[in-house]
Short mmCIF file of C-alpha atoms in Angstrom, two decimals:
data_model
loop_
_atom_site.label_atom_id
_atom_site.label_comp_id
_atom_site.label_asym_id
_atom_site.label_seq_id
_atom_site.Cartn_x
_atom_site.Cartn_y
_atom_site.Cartn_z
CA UNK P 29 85.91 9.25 -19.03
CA UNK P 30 87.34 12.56 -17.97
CA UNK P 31 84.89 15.42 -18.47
CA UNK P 32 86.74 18.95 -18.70
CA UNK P 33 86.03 21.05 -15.22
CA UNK P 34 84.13 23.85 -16.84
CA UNK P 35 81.86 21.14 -18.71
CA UNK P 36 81.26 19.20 -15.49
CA UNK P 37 80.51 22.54 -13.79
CA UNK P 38 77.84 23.62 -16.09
CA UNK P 39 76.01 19.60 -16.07
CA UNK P 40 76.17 19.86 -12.15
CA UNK P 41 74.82 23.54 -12.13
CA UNK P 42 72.12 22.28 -14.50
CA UNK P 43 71.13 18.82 -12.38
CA UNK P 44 71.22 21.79 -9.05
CA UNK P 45 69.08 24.53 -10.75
CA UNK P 46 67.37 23.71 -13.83
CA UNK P 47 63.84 22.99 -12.41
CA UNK P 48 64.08 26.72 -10.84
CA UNK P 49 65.86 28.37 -13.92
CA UNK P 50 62.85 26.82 -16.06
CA UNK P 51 60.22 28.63 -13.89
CA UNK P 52 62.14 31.63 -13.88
CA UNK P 53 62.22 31.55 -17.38
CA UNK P 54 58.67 31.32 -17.93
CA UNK P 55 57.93 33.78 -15.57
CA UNK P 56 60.00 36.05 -17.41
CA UNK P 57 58.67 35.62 -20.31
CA UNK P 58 54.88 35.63 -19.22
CA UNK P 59 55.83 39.21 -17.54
CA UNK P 60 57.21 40.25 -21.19
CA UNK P 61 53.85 38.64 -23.05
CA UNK P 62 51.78 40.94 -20.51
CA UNK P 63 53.68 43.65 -20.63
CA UNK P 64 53.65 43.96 -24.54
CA UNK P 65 49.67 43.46 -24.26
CA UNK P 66 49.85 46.07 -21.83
CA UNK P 67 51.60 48.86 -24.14
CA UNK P 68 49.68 48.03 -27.36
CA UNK P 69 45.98 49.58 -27.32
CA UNK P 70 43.38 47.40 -28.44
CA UNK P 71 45.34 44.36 -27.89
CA UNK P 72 47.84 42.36 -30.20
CA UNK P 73 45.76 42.87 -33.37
CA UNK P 74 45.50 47.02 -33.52
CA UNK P 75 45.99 47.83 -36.71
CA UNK P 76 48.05 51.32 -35.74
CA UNK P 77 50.68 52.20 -33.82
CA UNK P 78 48.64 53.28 -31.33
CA UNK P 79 50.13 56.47 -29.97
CA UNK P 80 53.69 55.11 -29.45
CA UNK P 81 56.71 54.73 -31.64
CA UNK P 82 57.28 52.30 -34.35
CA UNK P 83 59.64 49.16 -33.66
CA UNK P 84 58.14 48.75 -29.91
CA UNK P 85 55.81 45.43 -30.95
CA UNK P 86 58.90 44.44 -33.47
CA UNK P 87 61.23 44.75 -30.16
CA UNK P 88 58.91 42.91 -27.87
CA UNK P 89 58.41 40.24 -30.93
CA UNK P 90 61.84 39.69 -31.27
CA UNK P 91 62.24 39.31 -27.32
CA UNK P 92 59.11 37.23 -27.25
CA UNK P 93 61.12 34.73 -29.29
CA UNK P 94 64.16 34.64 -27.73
CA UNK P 95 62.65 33.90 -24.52
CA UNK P 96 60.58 31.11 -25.89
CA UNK P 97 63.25 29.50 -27.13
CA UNK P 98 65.19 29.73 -23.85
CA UNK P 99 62.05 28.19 -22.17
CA UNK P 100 62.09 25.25 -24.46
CA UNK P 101 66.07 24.82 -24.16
CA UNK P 102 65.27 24.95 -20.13
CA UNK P 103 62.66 22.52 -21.01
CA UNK P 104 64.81 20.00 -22.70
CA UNK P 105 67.36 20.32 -19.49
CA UNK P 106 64.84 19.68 -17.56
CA UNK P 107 63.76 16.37 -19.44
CA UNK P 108 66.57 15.06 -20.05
CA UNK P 109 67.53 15.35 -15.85
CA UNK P 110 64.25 12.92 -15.47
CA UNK P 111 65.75 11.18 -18.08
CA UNK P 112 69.17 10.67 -16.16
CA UNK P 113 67.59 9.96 -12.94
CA UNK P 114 65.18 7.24 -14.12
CA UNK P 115 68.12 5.62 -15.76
CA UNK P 116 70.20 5.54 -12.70
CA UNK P 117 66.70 3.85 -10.61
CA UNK P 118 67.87 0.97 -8.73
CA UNK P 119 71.88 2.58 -9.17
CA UNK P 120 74.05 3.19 -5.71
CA UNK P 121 74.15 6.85 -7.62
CA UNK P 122 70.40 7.61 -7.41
CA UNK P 123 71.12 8.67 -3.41
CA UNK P 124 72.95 11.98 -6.02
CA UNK P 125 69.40 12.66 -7.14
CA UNK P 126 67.59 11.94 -3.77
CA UNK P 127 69.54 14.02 -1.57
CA UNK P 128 72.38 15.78 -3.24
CA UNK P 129 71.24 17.62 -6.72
CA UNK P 130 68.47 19.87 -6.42
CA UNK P 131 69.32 20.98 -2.54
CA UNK P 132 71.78 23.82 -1.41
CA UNK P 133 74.25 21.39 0.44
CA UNK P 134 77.75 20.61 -0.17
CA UNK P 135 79.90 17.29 -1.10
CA UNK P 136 81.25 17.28 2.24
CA UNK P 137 77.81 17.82 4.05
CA UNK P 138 75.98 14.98 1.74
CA UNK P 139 79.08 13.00 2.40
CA UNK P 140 78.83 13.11 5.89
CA UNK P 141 75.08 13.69 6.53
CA UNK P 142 74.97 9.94 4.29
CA UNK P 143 77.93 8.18 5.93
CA UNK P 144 79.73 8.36 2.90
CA UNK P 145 83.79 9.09 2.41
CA UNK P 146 83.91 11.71 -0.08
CA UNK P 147 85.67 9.90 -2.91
CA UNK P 148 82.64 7.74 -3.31
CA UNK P 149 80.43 10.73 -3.70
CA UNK P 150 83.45 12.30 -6.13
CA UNK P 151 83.03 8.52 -8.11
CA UNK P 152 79.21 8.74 -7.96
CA UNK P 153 79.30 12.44 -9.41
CA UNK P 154 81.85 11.56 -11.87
CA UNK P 155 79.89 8.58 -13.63
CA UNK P 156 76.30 10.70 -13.26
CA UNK P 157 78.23 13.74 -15.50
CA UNK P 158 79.82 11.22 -17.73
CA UNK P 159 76.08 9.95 -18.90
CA UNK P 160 74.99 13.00 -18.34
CA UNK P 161 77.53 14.66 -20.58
CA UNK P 162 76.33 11.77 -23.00
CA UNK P 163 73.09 12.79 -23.07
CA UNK P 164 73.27 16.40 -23.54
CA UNK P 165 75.88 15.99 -26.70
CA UNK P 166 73.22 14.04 -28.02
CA UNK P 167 70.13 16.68 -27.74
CA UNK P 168 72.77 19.40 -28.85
CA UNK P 169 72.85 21.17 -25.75
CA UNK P 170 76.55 21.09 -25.04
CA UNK P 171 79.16 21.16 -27.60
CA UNK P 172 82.61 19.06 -26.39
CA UNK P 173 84.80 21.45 -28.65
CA UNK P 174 83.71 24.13 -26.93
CA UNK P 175 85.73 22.70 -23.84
CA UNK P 176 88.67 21.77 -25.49
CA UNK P 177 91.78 23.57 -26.94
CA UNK P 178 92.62 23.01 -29.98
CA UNK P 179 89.75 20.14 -30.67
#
């Protein structure tokens, strides 16, 4: 299966750095949740404005909900990655997930560091994004169209 480059980029960016972008997400959005508790006197449930100008909870709200649903996308990345790397347990590919995605190394340092020629790790990578591509068309997380012309 051929997977276009910018799709493959964004599955191999997300099997690299979705553990971290999920905490960064939540940290985000915890610093948001405080800092709207912060601004509102009284708490949450004041029944004025409390001294500051309309639309700031609204704002926040709105905010609030983005970032919650950004968590739970990051969440579903992040589940579906254990997902992928239970399924290839026991697969010549799972070295990918034990030494290669997650870590700031490249091909040709994994390659080597593994005593591997490259075009096997290029072949391992290529059949990991092809089920992983598989995966995340099913959960709705990556539209094909979107990386096609005229699809």
């Amino acid at each position: 299966m051929t997977i276009p480059k910018e799709l493959f980029r964004k599955l191999e960016y997300q099997l690299h750095h979705a553990g971290r972008e999920l905490q960064n997400k939540r940290r985000r959005l915890e610093n948001t949740r405080r800092d709207l508790y912060m601004r509102i006197p009284g708490g949450i449930s004041s029944g004025g404005s409390g001294g500051f100008s309309s639309g700031i909870p609204e704002r926040y709200a709105l905010r609030i909900a983005q970032m919650e649903q950004e968590v739970r996308q990051a969440e579903l990345w992040v589940r579906l990655i254990a997902r992928l790397k239970r399924s290839f347990r026991g697969e010549k590919e799972h070295v990918l997930f034990q030494s290669f995605y997650g870590k700031d190394i490249s091909v040709n340092q994994f390659a080597k560091q593994n005593h591997y020629d490259r075009q096997t790790i290029d072949n391992y990578r290529d059949r990991v994004i092809s089920i992983f591509a598989l995966m995340a068309v099913e959960k709705k997380l990556v539209c094909v169209a979107d990386y096609f012309e005229n699809f």
